[in-house]
XYZ file of N, CA and C in Angstrom:
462
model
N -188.284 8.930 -49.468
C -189.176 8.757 -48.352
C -188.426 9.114 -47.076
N -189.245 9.841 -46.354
C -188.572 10.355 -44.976
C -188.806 9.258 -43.815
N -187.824 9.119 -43.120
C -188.630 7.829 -42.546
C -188.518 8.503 -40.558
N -189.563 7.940 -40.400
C -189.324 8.786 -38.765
C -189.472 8.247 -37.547
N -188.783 8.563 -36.843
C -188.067 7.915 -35.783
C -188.031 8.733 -34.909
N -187.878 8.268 -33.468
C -188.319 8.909 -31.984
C -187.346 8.022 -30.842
N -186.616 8.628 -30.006
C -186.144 7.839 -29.052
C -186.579 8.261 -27.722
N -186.534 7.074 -26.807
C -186.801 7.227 -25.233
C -186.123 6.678 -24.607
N -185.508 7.317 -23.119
C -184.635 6.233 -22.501
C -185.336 5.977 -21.644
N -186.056 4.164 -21.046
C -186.427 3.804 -20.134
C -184.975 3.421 -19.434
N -184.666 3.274 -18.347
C -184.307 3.169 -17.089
C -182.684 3.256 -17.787
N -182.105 2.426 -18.001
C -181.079 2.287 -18.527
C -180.816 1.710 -20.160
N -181.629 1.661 -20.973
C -181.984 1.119 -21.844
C -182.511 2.754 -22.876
N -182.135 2.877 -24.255
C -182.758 3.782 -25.273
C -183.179 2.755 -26.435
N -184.692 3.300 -26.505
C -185.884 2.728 -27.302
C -186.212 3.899 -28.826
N -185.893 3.036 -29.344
C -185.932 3.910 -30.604
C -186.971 3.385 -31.516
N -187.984 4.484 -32.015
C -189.108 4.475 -32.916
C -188.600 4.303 -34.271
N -188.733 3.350 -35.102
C -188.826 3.608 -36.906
C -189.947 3.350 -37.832
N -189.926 3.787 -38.710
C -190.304 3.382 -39.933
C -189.409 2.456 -40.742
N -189.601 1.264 -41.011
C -188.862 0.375 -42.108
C -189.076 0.178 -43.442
N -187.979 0.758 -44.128
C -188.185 0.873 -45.303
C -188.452 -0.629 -46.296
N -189.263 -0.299 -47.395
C -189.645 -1.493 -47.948
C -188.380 -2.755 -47.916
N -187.480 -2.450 -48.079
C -186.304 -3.562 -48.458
C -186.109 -4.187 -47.091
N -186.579 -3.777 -46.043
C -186.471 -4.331 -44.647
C -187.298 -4.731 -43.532
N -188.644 -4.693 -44.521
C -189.677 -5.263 -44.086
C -189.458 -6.537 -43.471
N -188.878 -7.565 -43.952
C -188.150 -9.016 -43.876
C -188.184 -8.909 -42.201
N -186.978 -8.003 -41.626
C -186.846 -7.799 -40.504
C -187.836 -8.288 -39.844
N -189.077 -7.463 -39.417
C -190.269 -7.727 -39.015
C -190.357 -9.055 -38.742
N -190.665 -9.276 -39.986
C -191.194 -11.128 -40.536
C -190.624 -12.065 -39.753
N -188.922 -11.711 -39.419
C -187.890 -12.581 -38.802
C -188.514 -12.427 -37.310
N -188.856 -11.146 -36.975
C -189.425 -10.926 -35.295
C -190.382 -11.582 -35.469
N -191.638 -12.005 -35.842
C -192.635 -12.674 -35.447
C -192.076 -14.211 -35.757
N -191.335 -14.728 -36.350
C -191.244 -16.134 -36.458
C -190.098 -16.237 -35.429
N -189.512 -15.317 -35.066
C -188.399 -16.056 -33.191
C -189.675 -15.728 -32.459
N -190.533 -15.452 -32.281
C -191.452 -15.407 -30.959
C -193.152 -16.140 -32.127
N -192.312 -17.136 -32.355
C -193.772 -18.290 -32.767
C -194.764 -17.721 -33.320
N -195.597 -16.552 -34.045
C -196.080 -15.608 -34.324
C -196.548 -16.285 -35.836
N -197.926 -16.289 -36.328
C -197.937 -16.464 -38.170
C -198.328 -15.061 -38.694
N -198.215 -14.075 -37.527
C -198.152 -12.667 -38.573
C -196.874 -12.436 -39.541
N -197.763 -11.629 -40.603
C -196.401 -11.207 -41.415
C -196.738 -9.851 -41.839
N -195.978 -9.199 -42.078
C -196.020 -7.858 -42.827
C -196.883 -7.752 -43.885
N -197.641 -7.116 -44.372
C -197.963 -7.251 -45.820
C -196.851 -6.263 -46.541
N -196.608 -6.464 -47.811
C -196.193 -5.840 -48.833
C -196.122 -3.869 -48.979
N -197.363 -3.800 -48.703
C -197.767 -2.955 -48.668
C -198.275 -1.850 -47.667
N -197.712 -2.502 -46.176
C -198.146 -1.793 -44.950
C -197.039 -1.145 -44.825
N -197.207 0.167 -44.109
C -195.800 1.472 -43.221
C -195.686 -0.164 -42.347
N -194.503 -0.458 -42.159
C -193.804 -1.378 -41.125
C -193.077 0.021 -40.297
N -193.414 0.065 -38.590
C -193.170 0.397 -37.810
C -192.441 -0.424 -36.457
N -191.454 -0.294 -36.057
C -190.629 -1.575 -34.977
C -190.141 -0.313 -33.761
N -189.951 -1.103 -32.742
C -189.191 -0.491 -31.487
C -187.790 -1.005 -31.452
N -186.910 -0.802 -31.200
C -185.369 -1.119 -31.455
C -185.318 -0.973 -29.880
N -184.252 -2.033 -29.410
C -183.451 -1.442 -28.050
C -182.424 -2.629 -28.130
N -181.265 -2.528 -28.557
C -181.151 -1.831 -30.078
C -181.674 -2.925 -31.122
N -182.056 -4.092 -30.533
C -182.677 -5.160 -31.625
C -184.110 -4.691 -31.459
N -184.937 -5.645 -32.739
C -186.218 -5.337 -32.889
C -187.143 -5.877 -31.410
N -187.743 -5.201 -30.951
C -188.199 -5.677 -29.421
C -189.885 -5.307 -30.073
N -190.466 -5.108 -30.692
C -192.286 -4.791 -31.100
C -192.280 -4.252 -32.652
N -193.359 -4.408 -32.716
C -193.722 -3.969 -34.056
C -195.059 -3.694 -34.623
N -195.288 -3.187 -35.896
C -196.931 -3.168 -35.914
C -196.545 -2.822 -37.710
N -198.193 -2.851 -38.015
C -198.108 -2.630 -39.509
C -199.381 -1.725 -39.626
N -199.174 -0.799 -40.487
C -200.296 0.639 -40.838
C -200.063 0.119 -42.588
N -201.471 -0.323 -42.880
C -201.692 -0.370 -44.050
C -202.703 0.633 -44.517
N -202.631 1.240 -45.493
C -203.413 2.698 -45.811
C -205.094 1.753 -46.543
N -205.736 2.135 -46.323
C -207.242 1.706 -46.784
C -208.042 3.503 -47.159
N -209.132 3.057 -47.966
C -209.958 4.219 -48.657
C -210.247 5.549 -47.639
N -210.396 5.134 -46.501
C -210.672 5.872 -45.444
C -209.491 6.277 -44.313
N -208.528 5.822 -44.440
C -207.750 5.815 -43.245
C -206.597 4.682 -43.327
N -206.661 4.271 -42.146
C -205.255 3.167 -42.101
C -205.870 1.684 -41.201
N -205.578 0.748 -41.196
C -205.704 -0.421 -41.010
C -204.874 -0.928 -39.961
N -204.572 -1.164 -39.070
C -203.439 -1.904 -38.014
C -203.491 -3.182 -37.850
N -202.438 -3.582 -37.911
C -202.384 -4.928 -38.029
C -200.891 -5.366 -37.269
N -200.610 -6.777 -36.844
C -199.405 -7.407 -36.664
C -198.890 -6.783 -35.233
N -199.456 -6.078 -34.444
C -198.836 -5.590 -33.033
C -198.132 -6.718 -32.137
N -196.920 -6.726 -31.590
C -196.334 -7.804 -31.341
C -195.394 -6.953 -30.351
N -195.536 -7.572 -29.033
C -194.175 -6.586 -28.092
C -193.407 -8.287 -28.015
N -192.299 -8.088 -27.407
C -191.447 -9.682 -27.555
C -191.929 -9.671 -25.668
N -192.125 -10.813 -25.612
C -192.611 -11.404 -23.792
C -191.649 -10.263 -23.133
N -190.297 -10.839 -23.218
C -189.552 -10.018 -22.431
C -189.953 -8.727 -21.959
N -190.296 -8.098 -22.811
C -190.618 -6.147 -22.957
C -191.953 -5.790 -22.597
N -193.016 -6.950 -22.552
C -194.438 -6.101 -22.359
C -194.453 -6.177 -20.839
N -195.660 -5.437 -20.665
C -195.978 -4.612 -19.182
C -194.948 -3.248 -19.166
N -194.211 -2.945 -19.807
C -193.335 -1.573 -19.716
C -193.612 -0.522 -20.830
N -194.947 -0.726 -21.223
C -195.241 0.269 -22.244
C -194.910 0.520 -23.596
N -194.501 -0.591 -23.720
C -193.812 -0.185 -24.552
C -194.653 -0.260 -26.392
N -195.965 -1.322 -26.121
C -196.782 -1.178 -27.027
C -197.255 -0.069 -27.211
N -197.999 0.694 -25.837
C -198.598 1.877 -25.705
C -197.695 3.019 -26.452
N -196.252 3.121 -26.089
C -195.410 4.176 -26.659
C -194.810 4.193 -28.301
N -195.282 2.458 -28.502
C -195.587 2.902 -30.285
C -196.587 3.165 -30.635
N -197.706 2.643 -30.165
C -199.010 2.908 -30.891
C -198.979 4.693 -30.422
N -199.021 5.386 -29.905
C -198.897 6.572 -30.008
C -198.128 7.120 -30.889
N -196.801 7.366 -31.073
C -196.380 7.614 -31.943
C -196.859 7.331 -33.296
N -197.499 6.239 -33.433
C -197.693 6.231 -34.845
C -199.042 6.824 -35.365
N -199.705 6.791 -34.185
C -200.951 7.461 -33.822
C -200.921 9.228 -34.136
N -199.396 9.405 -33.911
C -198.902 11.254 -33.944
C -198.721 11.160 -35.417
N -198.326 9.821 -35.840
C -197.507 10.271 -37.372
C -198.970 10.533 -38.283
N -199.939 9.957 -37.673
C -201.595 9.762 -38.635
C -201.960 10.429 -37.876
N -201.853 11.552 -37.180
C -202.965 12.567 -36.283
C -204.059 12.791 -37.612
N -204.261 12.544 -38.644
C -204.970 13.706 -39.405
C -206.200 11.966 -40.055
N -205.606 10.808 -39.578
C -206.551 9.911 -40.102
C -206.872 8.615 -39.066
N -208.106 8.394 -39.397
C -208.349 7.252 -38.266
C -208.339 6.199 -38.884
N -207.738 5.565 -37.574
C -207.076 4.094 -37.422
C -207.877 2.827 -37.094
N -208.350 1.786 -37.971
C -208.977 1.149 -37.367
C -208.077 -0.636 -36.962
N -208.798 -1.111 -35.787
C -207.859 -2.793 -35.919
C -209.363 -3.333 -35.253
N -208.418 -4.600 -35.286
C -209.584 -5.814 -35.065
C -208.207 -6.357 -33.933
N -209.678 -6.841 -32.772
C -208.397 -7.451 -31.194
C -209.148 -8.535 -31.041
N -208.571 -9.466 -30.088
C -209.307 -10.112 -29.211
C -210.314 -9.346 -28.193
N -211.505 -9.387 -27.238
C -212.035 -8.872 -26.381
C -211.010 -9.007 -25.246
N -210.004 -9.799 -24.782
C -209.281 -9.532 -24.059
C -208.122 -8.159 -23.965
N -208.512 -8.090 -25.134
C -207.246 -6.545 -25.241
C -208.101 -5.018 -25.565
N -209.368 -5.115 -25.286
C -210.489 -3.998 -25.387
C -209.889 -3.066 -24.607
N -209.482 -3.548 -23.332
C -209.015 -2.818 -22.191
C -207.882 -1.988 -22.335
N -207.113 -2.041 -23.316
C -205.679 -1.921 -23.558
C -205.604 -0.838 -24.455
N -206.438 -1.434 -25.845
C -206.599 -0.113 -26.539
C -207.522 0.794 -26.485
N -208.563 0.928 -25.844
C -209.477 1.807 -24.877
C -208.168 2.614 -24.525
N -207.409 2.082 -23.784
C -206.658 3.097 -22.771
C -205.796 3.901 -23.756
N -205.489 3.367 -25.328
C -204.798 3.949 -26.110
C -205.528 4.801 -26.985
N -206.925 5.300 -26.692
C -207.297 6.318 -27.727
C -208.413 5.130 -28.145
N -208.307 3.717 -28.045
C -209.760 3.454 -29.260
C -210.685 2.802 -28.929
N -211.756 3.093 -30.068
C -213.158 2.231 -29.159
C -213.428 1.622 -30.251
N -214.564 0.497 -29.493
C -215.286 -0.331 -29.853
C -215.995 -0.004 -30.935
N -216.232 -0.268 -32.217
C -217.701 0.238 -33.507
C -217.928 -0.651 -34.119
N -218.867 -1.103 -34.792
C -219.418 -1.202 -36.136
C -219.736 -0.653 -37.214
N -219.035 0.529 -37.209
C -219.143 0.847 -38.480
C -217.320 1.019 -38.732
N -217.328 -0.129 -40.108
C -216.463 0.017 -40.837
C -216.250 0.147 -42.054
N -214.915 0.916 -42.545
C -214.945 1.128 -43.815
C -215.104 -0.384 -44.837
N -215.617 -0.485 -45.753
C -216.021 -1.775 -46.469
C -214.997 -2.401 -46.749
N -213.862 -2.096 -47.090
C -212.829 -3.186 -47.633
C -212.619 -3.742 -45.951
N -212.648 -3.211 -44.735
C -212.758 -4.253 -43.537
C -214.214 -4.960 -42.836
N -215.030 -4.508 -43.161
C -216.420 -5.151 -42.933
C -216.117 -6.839 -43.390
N -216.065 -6.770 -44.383
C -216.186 -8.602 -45.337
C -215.023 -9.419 -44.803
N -213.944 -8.515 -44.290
C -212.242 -9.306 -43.818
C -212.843 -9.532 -42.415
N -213.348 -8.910 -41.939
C -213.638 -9.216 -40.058
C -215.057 -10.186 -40.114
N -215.680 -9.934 -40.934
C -216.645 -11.426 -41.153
C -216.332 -12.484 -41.404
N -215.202 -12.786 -42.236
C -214.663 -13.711 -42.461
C -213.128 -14.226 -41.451
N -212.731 -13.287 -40.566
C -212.007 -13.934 -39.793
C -212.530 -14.215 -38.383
N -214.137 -13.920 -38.070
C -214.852 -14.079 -36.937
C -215.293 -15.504 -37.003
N -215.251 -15.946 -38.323
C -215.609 -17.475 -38.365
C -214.790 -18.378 -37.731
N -213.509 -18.097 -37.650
C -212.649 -18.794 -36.948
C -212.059 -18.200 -35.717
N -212.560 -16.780 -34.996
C -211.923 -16.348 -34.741
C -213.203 -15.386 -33.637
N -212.584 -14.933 -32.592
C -213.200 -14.026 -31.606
C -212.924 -12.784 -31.788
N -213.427 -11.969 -32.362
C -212.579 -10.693 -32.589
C -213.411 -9.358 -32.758
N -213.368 -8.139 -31.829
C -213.781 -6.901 -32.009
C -212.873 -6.130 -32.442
N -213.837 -5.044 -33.704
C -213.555 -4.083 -34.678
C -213.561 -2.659 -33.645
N -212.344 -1.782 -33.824
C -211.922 -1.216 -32.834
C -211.538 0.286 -33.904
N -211.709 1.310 -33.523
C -211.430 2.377 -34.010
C -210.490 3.535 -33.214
N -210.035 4.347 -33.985
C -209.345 5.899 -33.352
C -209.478 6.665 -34.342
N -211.122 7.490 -34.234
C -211.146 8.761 -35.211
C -210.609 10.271 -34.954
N -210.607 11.022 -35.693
C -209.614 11.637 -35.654
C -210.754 13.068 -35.319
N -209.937 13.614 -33.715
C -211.097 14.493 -33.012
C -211.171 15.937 -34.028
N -212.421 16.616 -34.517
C -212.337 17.657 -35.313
C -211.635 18.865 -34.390
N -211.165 19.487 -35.307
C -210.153 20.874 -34.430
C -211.833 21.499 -34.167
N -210.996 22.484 -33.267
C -211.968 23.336 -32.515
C -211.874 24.367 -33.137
N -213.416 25.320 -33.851
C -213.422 26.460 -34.028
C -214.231 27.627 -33.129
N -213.379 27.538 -31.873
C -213.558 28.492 -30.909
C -213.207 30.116 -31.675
């Protein structure tokens, strides 16, 4: 497995993009439980993190029938407002140019990923229809998409 990675230097600081390979998924797991968090990785999701040079964000792309699933987005307090969510979710957004991405947010963060490429729908692929019904019971949450724009045959 190729695993891929991207660096940026904000100000004095280099931010490095990965992919984490299955055996280091853990990692992750350890970032959401120092910042109080009950997300976890699944098993089975691309685990994606920002390094500078410790784990500073993260997210999880789990592949579904149609596309990919997002889940677990987490910047650490310290690091948000500097883009730094925005500059993974793109990237990973480049690594799936060819499939759309769907997540489920709070309505407070509509604003956020709007600005990152996604909108608001109801129509979802079925293995997430029955999961977002069942976590709306406890939970406030809009189903959010990024389909993938058809090339142009100019």
């Amino acid at each position: 497995m190729t695993l891929k990675s991207n660096a940026v230097t904000n100000n004095t600081t280099t931010q490095h993009i990965e992919r984490l390979p299955a055996l280091q998924h853990p990692l992750l797991n350890k970032f959401y439980r120092s910042h109080a968090s009950r997300m976890r990785a699944s098993p089975e999701a691309e685990v994606w993190v920002v390094r500078n040079p410790e784990i500073i964000a993260g997210l999880c792309l789990t592949a579904i029938t149609e596309g990919y699933w997002l889940t677990g987005l987490l910047v650490a307090p310290e690091h948000r407002k500097h883009g730094v969510a925005q500059y993974l979710l793109q990237h990973t957004q480049q690594a799936h140019s060819n499939s759309p991405i769907w997540l489920f947010c709070h309505p407070d963060l509509i604003g956020f990923y709007q600005h990152t490429g996604f909108r608001i729908t109801e129509q979802l692929p079925e293995q997430l229809k029955n999961r977002l019904s069942r976590y709306q019971k406890h939970k406030n949450l809009v189903a959010m998409h990024r389909f993938v724009e058809p090339a142009s045959t100019d």
